[in-house]
Amino acid sequence: MANRACACHILVKTREEAESLLKQLNKGAEFDKLARKHSTCPSGKQGGSLGEFGRNDMVKPFADAVFKGPLLKVQGPVKTKFGWHLIKTLYRQ
């Protein structure tokens, strides 16, 4: 079972905003550009990159998406105490 992963995310305040961004991504928008423009997380400045982290470094709904969901496919919206996330897992090891 993977214990480390690398992921990018876009964090927004509402489900509606997350769904709107997801539609843009599905139409070919670039994840990093949307993250820079819309994400409320400081990682937005790096295109949403969170770097590598451990399973226990993230809140459970986020970690579940990263460690159980498909690689390189945008997941979400995922709700956490921080807001609504669109998550793209780059790799797990």
PDB file of N, CA, C and O in Angstrom, residues 8-69:
ATOM      1  N   CYS A   8      -1.597  17.687  -6.931  1.00  0.00           N
ATOM      2  CA  CYS A   8      -1.927  19.101  -7.112  1.00  0.00           C
ATOM      3  C   CYS A   8      -3.394  19.264  -6.763  1.00  0.00           C
ATOM      4  O   CYS A   8      -4.179  18.320  -6.900  1.00  0.00           O
ATOM      5  N   HIS A   9      -3.751  20.462  -6.318  1.00  0.00           N
ATOM      6  CA  HIS A   9      -5.172  20.687  -6.069  1.00  0.00           C
ATOM      7  C   HIS A   9      -5.532  22.143  -6.310  1.00  0.00           C
ATOM      8  O   HIS A   9      -4.671  23.023  -6.379  1.00  0.00           O
ATOM      9  N   ILE A  10      -6.816  22.354  -6.468  1.00  0.00           N
ATOM     10  CA  ILE A  10      -7.396  23.696  -6.520  1.00  0.00           C
ATOM     11  C   ILE A  10      -8.401  23.741  -5.384  1.00  0.00           C
ATOM     12  O   ILE A  10      -9.287  22.892  -5.293  1.00  0.00           O
ATOM     13  N   LEU A  11      -8.247  24.708  -4.492  1.00  0.00           N
ATOM     14  CA  LEU A  11      -9.130  24.855  -3.341  1.00  0.00           C
ATOM     15  C   LEU A  11      -9.989  26.099  -3.527  1.00  0.00           C
ATOM     16  O   LEU A  11      -9.462  27.189  -3.765  1.00  0.00           O
ATOM     17  N   VAL A  12     -11.312  25.911  -3.430  1.00  0.00           N
ATOM     18  CA  VAL A  12     -12.249  27.034  -3.546  1.00  0.00           C
ATOM     19  C   VAL A  12     -13.276  26.952  -2.421  1.00  0.00           C
ATOM     20  O   VAL A  12     -13.376  25.945  -1.728  1.00  0.00           O
ATOM     21  N   LYS A  13     -14.046  28.024  -2.263  1.00  0.00           N
ATOM     22  CA  LYS A  13     -14.974  28.113  -1.141  1.00  0.00           C
ATOM     23  C   LYS A  13     -16.293  27.360  -1.353  1.00  0.00           C
ATOM     24  O   LYS A  13     -16.903  26.904  -0.393  1.00  0.00           O
ATOM     25  N   THR A  14     -16.745  27.235  -2.607  1.00  0.00           N
ATOM     26  CA  THR A  14     -18.062  26.638  -2.846  1.00  0.00           C
ATOM     27  C   THR A  14     -17.999  25.459  -3.810  1.00  0.00           C
ATOM     28  O   THR A  14     -17.131  25.389  -4.680  1.00  0.00           O
ATOM     29  N   ARG A  15     -18.959  24.559  -3.652  1.00  0.00           N
ATOM     30  CA  ARG A  15     -19.078  23.419  -4.563  1.00  0.00           C
ATOM     31  C   ARG A  15     -19.333  23.910  -5.986  1.00  0.00           C
ATOM     32  O   ARG A  15     -18.797  23.361  -6.944  1.00  0.00           O
ATOM     33  N   GLU A  16     -20.154  24.947  -6.114  1.00  0.00           N
ATOM     34  CA  GLU A  16     -20.487  25.481  -7.431  1.00  0.00           C
ATOM     35  C   GLU A  16     -19.236  25.959  -8.162  1.00  0.00           C
ATOM     36  O   GLU A  16     -19.071  25.718  -9.362  1.00  0.00           O
ATOM     37  N   GLU A  17     -18.362  26.655  -7.452  1.00  0.00           N
ATOM     38  CA  GLU A  17     -17.125  27.126  -8.065  1.00  0.00           C
ATOM     39  C   GLU A  17     -16.255  25.943  -8.492  1.00  0.00           C
ATOM     40  O   GLU A  17     -15.684  25.934  -9.585  1.00  0.00           O
ATOM     41  N   ALA A  18     -16.170  24.926  -7.632  1.00  0.00           N
ATOM     42  CA  ALA A  18     -15.383  23.736  -7.972  1.00  0.00           C
ATOM     43  C   ALA A  18     -15.950  23.051  -9.209  1.00  0.00           C
ATOM     44  O   ALA A  18     -15.204  22.632 -10.098  1.00  0.00           O
ATOM     45  N   GLU A  19     -17.268  22.928  -9.277  1.00  0.00           N
ATOM     46  CA  GLU A  19     -17.890  22.275 -10.431  1.00  0.00           C
ATOM     47  C   GLU A  19     -17.670  23.076 -11.715  1.00  0.00           C
ATOM     48  O   GLU A  19     -17.448  22.510 -12.782  1.00  0.00           O
ATOM     49  N   SER A  20     -17.708  24.397 -11.603  1.00  0.00           N
ATOM     50  CA  SER A  20     -17.454  25.253 -12.754  1.00  0.00           C
ATOM     51  C   SER A  20     -16.022  25.062 -13.264  1.00  0.00           C
ATOM     52  O   SER A  20     -15.781  24.952 -14.475  1.00  0.00           O
ATOM     53  N   LEU A  21     -15.062  25.009 -12.341  1.00  0.00           N
ATOM     54  CA  LEU A  21     -13.660  24.793 -12.724  1.00  0.00           C
ATOM     55  C   LEU A  21     -13.464  23.401 -13.323  1.00  0.00           C
ATOM     56  O   LEU A  21     -12.704  23.234 -14.282  1.00  0.00           O
ATOM     57  N   LEU A  22     -14.162  22.413 -12.778  1.00  0.00           N
ATOM     58  CA  LEU A  22     -14.057  21.056 -13.300  1.00  0.00           C
ATOM     59  C   LEU A  22     -14.547  21.014 -14.748  1.00  0.00           C
ATOM     60  O   LEU A  22     -13.928  20.368 -15.604  1.00  0.00           O
ATOM     61  N   LYS A  23     -15.618  21.716 -15.041  1.00  0.00           N
ATOM     62  CA  LYS A  23     -16.121  21.782 -16.424  1.00  0.00           C
ATOM     63  C   LYS A  23     -15.062  22.394 -17.340  1.00  0.00           C
ATOM     64  O   LYS A  23     -14.847  21.918 -18.460  1.00  0.00           O
ATOM     65  N   GLN A  24     -14.399  23.449 -16.857  1.00  0.00           N
ATOM     66  CA  GLN A  24     -13.341  24.070 -17.668  1.00  0.00           C
ATOM     67  C   GLN A  24     -12.195  23.092 -17.911  1.00  0.00           C
ATOM     68  O   GLN A  24     -11.651  23.012 -19.020  1.00  0.00           O
ATOM     69  N   LEU A  25     -11.821  22.341 -16.874  1.00  0.00           N
ATOM     70  CA  LEU A  25     -10.745  21.351 -17.008  1.00  0.00           C
ATOM     71  C   LEU A  25     -11.147  20.269 -18.013  1.00  0.00           C
ATOM     72  O   LEU A  25     -10.329  19.845 -18.833  1.00  0.00           O
ATOM     73  N   ASN A  26     -12.396  19.832 -17.948  1.00  0.00           N
ATOM     74  CA  ASN A  26     -12.872  18.789 -18.856  1.00  0.00           C
ATOM     75  C   ASN A  26     -12.906  19.266 -20.305  1.00  0.00           C
ATOM     76  O   ASN A  26     -12.891  18.457 -21.227  1.00  0.00           O
ATOM     77  N   LYS A  27     -12.941  20.574 -20.488  1.00  0.00           N
ATOM     78  CA  LYS A  27     -12.924  21.142 -21.840  1.00  0.00           C
ATOM     79  C   LYS A  27     -11.508  21.475 -22.298  1.00  0.00           C
ATOM     80  O   LYS A  27     -11.316  22.075 -23.347  1.00  0.00           O
ATOM     81  N   GLY A  28     -10.510  21.138 -21.476  1.00  0.00           N
ATOM     82  CA  GLY A  28      -9.128  21.310 -21.902  1.00  0.00           C
ATOM     83  C   GLY A  28      -8.348  22.425 -21.219  1.00  0.00           C
ATOM     84  O   GLY A  28      -7.198  22.677 -21.570  1.00  0.00           O
ATOM     85  N   ALA A  29      -8.953  23.104 -20.243  1.00  0.00           N
ATOM     86  CA  ALA A  29      -8.215  24.147 -19.518  1.00  0.00           C
ATOM     87  C   ALA A  29      -7.035  23.518 -18.780  1.00  0.00           C
ATOM     88  O   ALA A  29      -7.076  22.342 -18.405  1.00  0.00           O
ATOM     89  N   GLU A  30      -5.980  24.299 -18.571  1.00  0.00           N
ATOM     90  CA  GLU A  30      -4.785  23.796 -17.898  1.00  0.00           C
ATOM     91  C   GLU A  30      -4.944  23.912 -16.384  1.00  0.00           C
ATOM     92  O   GLU A  30      -5.255  24.976 -15.853  1.00  0.00           O
ATOM     93  N   PHE A  31      -4.703  22.789 -15.698  1.00  0.00           N
ATOM     94  CA  PHE A  31      -4.881  22.709 -14.250  1.00  0.00           C
ATOM     95  C   PHE A  31      -4.081  23.792 -13.532  1.00  0.00           C
ATOM     96  O   PHE A  31      -4.609  24.509 -12.691  1.00  0.00           O
ATOM     97  N   ASP A  32      -2.785  23.913 -13.884  1.00  0.00           N
ATOM     98  CA  ASP A  32      -1.930  24.856 -13.158  1.00  0.00           C
ATOM     99  C   ASP A  32      -2.387  26.303 -13.345  1.00  0.00           C
ATOM    100  O   ASP A  32      -2.318  27.100 -12.413  1.00  0.00           O
ATOM    101  N   LYS A  33      -2.879  26.641 -14.528  1.00  0.00           N
ATOM    102  CA  LYS A  33      -3.338  28.018 -14.754  1.00  0.00           C
ATOM    103  C   LYS A  33      -4.592  28.317 -13.943  1.00  0.00           C
ATOM    104  O   LYS A  33      -4.725  29.408 -13.366  1.00  0.00           O
ATOM    105  N   LEU A  34      -5.517  27.355 -13.881  1.00  0.00           N
ATOM    106  CA  LEU A  34      -6.725  27.563 -13.072  1.00  0.00           C
ATOM    107  C   LEU A  34      -6.373  27.639 -11.591  1.00  0.00           C
ATOM    108  O   LEU A  34      -6.962  28.426 -10.848  1.00  0.00           O
ATOM    109  N   ALA A  35      -5.417  26.828 -11.158  1.00  0.00           N
ATOM    110  CA  ALA A  35      -4.994  26.869  -9.754  1.00  0.00           C
ATOM    111  C   ALA A  35      -4.409  28.238  -9.408  1.00  0.00           C
ATOM    112  O   ALA A  35      -4.739  28.817  -8.374  1.00  0.00           O
ATOM    113  N   ARG A  36      -3.551  28.753 -10.278  1.00  0.00           N
ATOM    114  CA  ARG A  36      -2.942  30.064 -10.022  1.00  0.00           C
ATOM    115  C   ARG A  36      -4.005  31.164  -9.928  1.00  0.00           C
ATOM    116  O   ARG A  36      -3.879  32.076  -9.126  1.00  0.00           O
ATOM    117  N   LYS A  37      -5.040  31.050 -10.740  1.00  0.00           N
ATOM    118  CA  LYS A  37      -6.054  32.102 -10.810  1.00  0.00           C
ATOM    119  C   LYS A  37      -7.115  31.979  -9.715  1.00  0.00           C
ATOM    120  O   LYS A  37      -7.585  32.983  -9.191  1.00  0.00           O
ATOM    121  N   HIS A  38      -7.500  30.751  -9.354  1.00  0.00           N
ATOM    122  CA  HIS A  38      -8.682  30.562  -8.507  1.00  0.00           C
ATOM    123  C   HIS A  38      -8.433  29.977  -7.121  1.00  0.00           C
ATOM    124  O   HIS A  38      -9.251  30.161  -6.233  1.00  0.00           O
ATOM    125  N   SER A  39      -7.344  29.230  -6.933  1.00  0.00           N
ATOM    126  CA  SER A  39      -7.169  28.511  -5.668  1.00  0.00           C
ATOM    127  C   SER A  39      -6.936  29.469  -4.508  1.00  0.00           C
ATOM    128  O   SER A  39      -6.155  30.412  -4.611  1.00  0.00           O
ATOM    129  N   THR A  40      -7.601  29.192  -3.383  1.00  0.00           N
ATOM    130  CA  THR A  40      -7.414  29.996  -2.176  1.00  0.00           C
ATOM    131  C   THR A  40      -6.269  29.452  -1.315  1.00  0.00           C
ATOM    132  O   THR A  40      -5.910  30.050  -0.309  1.00  0.00           O
ATOM    133  N   CYS A  41      -5.692  28.315  -1.714  1.00  0.00           N
ATOM    134  CA  CYS A  41      -4.567  27.721  -0.989  1.00  0.00           C
ATOM    135  C   CYS A  41      -3.270  28.389  -1.450  1.00  0.00           C
ATOM    136  O   CYS A  41      -3.127  28.705  -2.631  1.00  0.00           O
ATOM    137  N   PRO A  42      -2.320  28.586  -0.542  1.00  0.00           N
ATOM    138  CA  PRO A  42      -1.022  29.142  -0.948  1.00  0.00           C
ATOM    139  C   PRO A  42      -0.355  28.335  -2.069  1.00  0.00           C
ATOM    140  O   PRO A  42       0.426  28.880  -2.846  1.00  0.00           O
ATOM    141  N   SER A  43      -0.673  27.048  -2.173  1.00  0.00           N
ATOM    142  CA  SER A  43      -0.086  26.219  -3.237  1.00  0.00           C
ATOM    143  C   SER A  43      -0.528  26.681  -4.622  1.00  0.00           C
ATOM    144  O   SER A  43       0.093  26.309  -5.620  1.00  0.00           O
ATOM    145  N   GLY A  44      -1.564  27.471  -4.704  1.00  0.00           N
ATOM    146  CA  GLY A  44      -2.018  27.986  -5.990  1.00  0.00           C
ATOM    147  C   GLY A  44      -0.926  28.713  -6.741  1.00  0.00           C
ATOM    148  O   GLY A  44      -0.853  28.655  -7.974  1.00  0.00           O
ATOM    149  N   LYS A  45      -0.049  29.381  -6.006  1.00  0.00           N
ATOM    150  CA  LYS A  45       1.053  30.115  -6.632  1.00  0.00           C
ATOM    151  C   LYS A  45       2.004  29.180  -7.376  1.00  0.00           C
ATOM    152  O   LYS A  45       2.701  29.589  -8.286  1.00  0.00           O
ATOM    153  N   GLN A  46       2.022  27.894  -6.974  1.00  0.00           N
ATOM    154  CA  GLN A  46       2.845  26.888  -7.647  1.00  0.00           C
ATOM    155  C   GLN A  46       1.980  26.019  -8.558  1.00  0.00           C
ATOM    156  O   GLN A  46       2.302  24.861  -8.807  1.00  0.00           O
ATOM    157  N   GLY A  47       0.885  26.556  -9.030  1.00  0.00           N
ATOM    158  CA  GLY A  47       0.014  25.788  -9.911  1.00  0.00           C
ATOM    159  C   GLY A  47      -0.760  24.701  -9.186  1.00  0.00           C
ATOM    160  O   GLY A  47      -1.231  23.752  -9.787  1.00  0.00           O
ATOM    161  N   GLY A  48      -0.871  24.841  -7.872  1.00  0.00           N
ATOM    162  CA  GLY A  48      -1.614  23.878  -7.068  1.00  0.00           C
ATOM    163  C   GLY A  48      -0.779  22.736  -6.535  1.00  0.00           C
ATOM    164  O   GLY A  48      -1.283  21.860  -5.833  1.00  0.00           O
ATOM    165  N   SER A  49       0.527  22.730  -6.836  1.00  0.00           N
ATOM    166  CA  SER A  49       1.382  21.618  -6.426  1.00  0.00           C
ATOM    167  C   SER A  49       1.572  21.573  -4.919  1.00  0.00           C
ATOM    168  O   SER A  49       1.960  22.558  -4.300  1.00  0.00           O
ATOM    169  N   LEU A  50       1.314  20.404  -4.348  1.00  0.00           N
ATOM    170  CA  LEU A  50       1.534  20.184  -2.919  1.00  0.00           C
ATOM    171  C   LEU A  50       2.830  19.432  -2.662  1.00  0.00           C
ATOM    172  O   LEU A  50       3.191  19.193  -1.524  1.00  0.00           O
ATOM    173  N   GLY A  51       3.505  19.024  -3.734  1.00  0.00           N
ATOM    174  CA  GLY A  51       4.721  18.231  -3.568  1.00  0.00           C
ATOM    175  C   GLY A  51       4.377  16.851  -3.041  1.00  0.00           C
ATOM    176  O   GLY A  51       3.240  16.397  -3.122  1.00  0.00           O
ATOM    177  N   GLU A  52       5.378  16.193  -2.476  1.00  0.00           N
ATOM    178  CA  GLU A  52       5.171  14.846  -1.956  1.00  0.00           C
ATOM    179  C   GLU A  52       4.791  14.928  -0.481  1.00  0.00           C
ATOM    180  O   GLU A  52       5.320  15.748   0.257  1.00  0.00           O
ATOM    181  N   PHE A  53       3.867  14.060  -0.081  1.00  0.00           N
ATOM    182  CA  PHE A  53       3.406  14.059   1.309  1.00  0.00           C
ATOM    183  C   PHE A  53       2.979  12.650   1.700  1.00  0.00           C
ATOM    184  O   PHE A  53       2.781  11.784   0.850  1.00  0.00           O
ATOM    185  N   GLY A  54       2.842  12.456   2.996  1.00  0.00           N
ATOM    186  CA  GLY A  54       2.397  11.168   3.518  1.00  0.00           C
ATOM    187  C   GLY A  54       0.888  11.122   3.679  1.00  0.00           C
ATOM    188  O   GLY A  54       0.217  12.148   3.748  1.00  0.00           O
ATOM    189  N   ARG A  55       0.363   9.910   3.744  1.00  0.00           N
ATOM    190  CA  ARG A  55      -1.073   9.686   3.890  1.00  0.00           C
ATOM    191  C   ARG A  55      -1.635  10.437   5.103  1.00  0.00           C
ATOM    192  O   ARG A  55      -2.720  11.006   5.038  1.00  0.00           O
ATOM    193  N   ASN A  56      -0.887  10.451   6.203  1.00  0.00           N
ATOM    194  CA  ASN A  56      -1.388  11.079   7.431  1.00  0.00           C
ATOM    195  C   ASN A  56      -1.140  12.582   7.493  1.00  0.00           C
ATOM    196  O   ASN A  56      -1.493  13.228   8.474  1.00  0.00           O
ATOM    197  N   ASP A  57      -0.535  13.145   6.457  1.00  0.00           N
ATOM    198  CA  ASP A  57      -0.274  14.588   6.430  1.00  0.00           C
ATOM    199  C   ASP A  57      -1.499  15.388   6.013  1.00  0.00           C
ATOM    200  O   ASP A  57      -1.523  16.607   6.172  1.00  0.00           O
ATOM    201  N   MET A  58      -2.496  14.718   5.454  1.00  0.00           N
ATOM    202  CA  MET A  58      -3.680  15.406   4.915  1.00  0.00           C
ATOM    203  C   MET A  58      -4.934  14.947   5.648  1.00  0.00           C
ATOM    204  O   MET A  58      -4.973  13.849   6.208  1.00  0.00           O
ATOM    205  N   VAL A  59      -5.966  15.791   5.612  1.00  0.00           N
ATOM    206  CA  VAL A  59      -7.244  15.404   6.219  1.00  0.00           C
ATOM    207  C   VAL A  59      -7.808  14.205   5.457  1.00  0.00           C
ATOM    208  O   VAL A  59      -7.527  14.003   4.276  1.00  0.00           O
ATOM    209  N   LYS A  60      -8.607  13.384   6.140  1.00  0.00           N
ATOM    210  CA  LYS A  60      -9.042  12.103   5.600  1.00  0.00           C
ATOM    211  C   LYS A  60      -9.726  12.179   4.226  1.00  0.00           C
ATOM    212  O   LYS A  60      -9.357  11.401   3.339  1.00  0.00           O
ATOM    213  N   PRO A  61     -10.702  13.052   3.994  1.00  0.00           N
ATOM    214  CA  PRO A  61     -11.338  13.038   2.669  1.00  0.00           C
ATOM    215  C   PRO A  61     -10.342  13.333   1.536  1.00  0.00           C
ATOM    216  O   PRO A  61     -10.429  12.743   0.459  1.00  0.00           O
ATOM    217  N   PHE A  62      -9.394  14.204   1.807  1.00  0.00           N
ATOM    218  CA  PHE A  62      -8.372  14.542   0.817  1.00  0.00           C
ATOM    219  C   PHE A  62      -7.447  13.345   0.603  1.00  0.00           C
ATOM    220  O   PHE A  62      -7.184  12.941  -0.530  1.00  0.00           O
ATOM    221  N   ALA A  63      -6.955  12.765   1.695  1.00  0.00           N
ATOM    222  CA  ALA A  63      -6.058  11.610   1.605  1.00  0.00           C
ATOM    223  C   ALA A  63      -6.738  10.440   0.911  1.00  0.00           C
ATOM    224  O   ALA A  63      -6.119   9.751   0.093  1.00  0.00           O
ATOM    225  N   ASP A  64      -8.022  10.209   1.208  1.00  0.00           N
ATOM    226  CA  ASP A  64      -8.747   9.114   0.557  1.00  0.00           C
ATOM    227  C   ASP A  64      -8.762   9.303  -0.958  1.00  0.00           C
ATOM    228  O   ASP A  64      -8.538   8.355  -1.708  1.00  0.00           O
ATOM    229  N   ALA A  65      -9.022  10.527  -1.412  1.00  0.00           N
ATOM    230  CA  ALA A  65      -9.047  10.796  -2.856  1.00  0.00           C
ATOM    231  C   ALA A  65      -7.672  10.561  -3.464  1.00  0.00           C
ATOM    232  O   ALA A  65      -7.546   9.929  -4.527  1.00  0.00           O
ATOM    233  N   VAL A  66      -6.632  11.036  -2.796  1.00  0.00           N
ATOM    234  CA  VAL A  66      -5.266  10.916  -3.330  1.00  0.00           C
ATOM    235  C   VAL A  66      -4.797   9.467  -3.349  1.00  0.00           C
ATOM    236  O   VAL A  66      -4.218   9.010  -4.334  1.00  0.00           O
ATOM    237  N   PHE A  67      -5.064   8.739  -2.263  1.00  0.00           N
ATOM    238  CA  PHE A  67      -4.490   7.395  -2.144  1.00  0.00           C
ATOM    239  C   PHE A  67      -5.383   6.291  -2.705  1.00  0.00           C
ATOM    240  O   PHE A  67      -4.924   5.170  -2.915  1.00  0.00           O
ATOM    241  N   LYS A  68      -6.660   6.584  -2.967  1.00  0.00           N
ATOM    242  CA  LYS A  68      -7.562   5.552  -3.485  1.00  0.00           C
ATOM    243  C   LYS A  68      -8.062   5.847  -4.892  1.00  0.00           C
ATOM    244  O   LYS A  68      -8.532   4.948  -5.582  1.00  0.00           O
ATOM    245  N   GLY A  69      -7.979   7.089  -5.327  1.00  0.00           N
ATOM    246  CA  GLY A  69      -8.521   7.469  -6.630  1.00  0.00           C
ATOM    247  C   GLY A  69      -7.551   7.212  -7.769  1.00  0.00           C
ATOM    248  O   GLY A  69      -6.414   6.785  -7.563  1.00  0.00           O
TER     249      GLY A  69
END
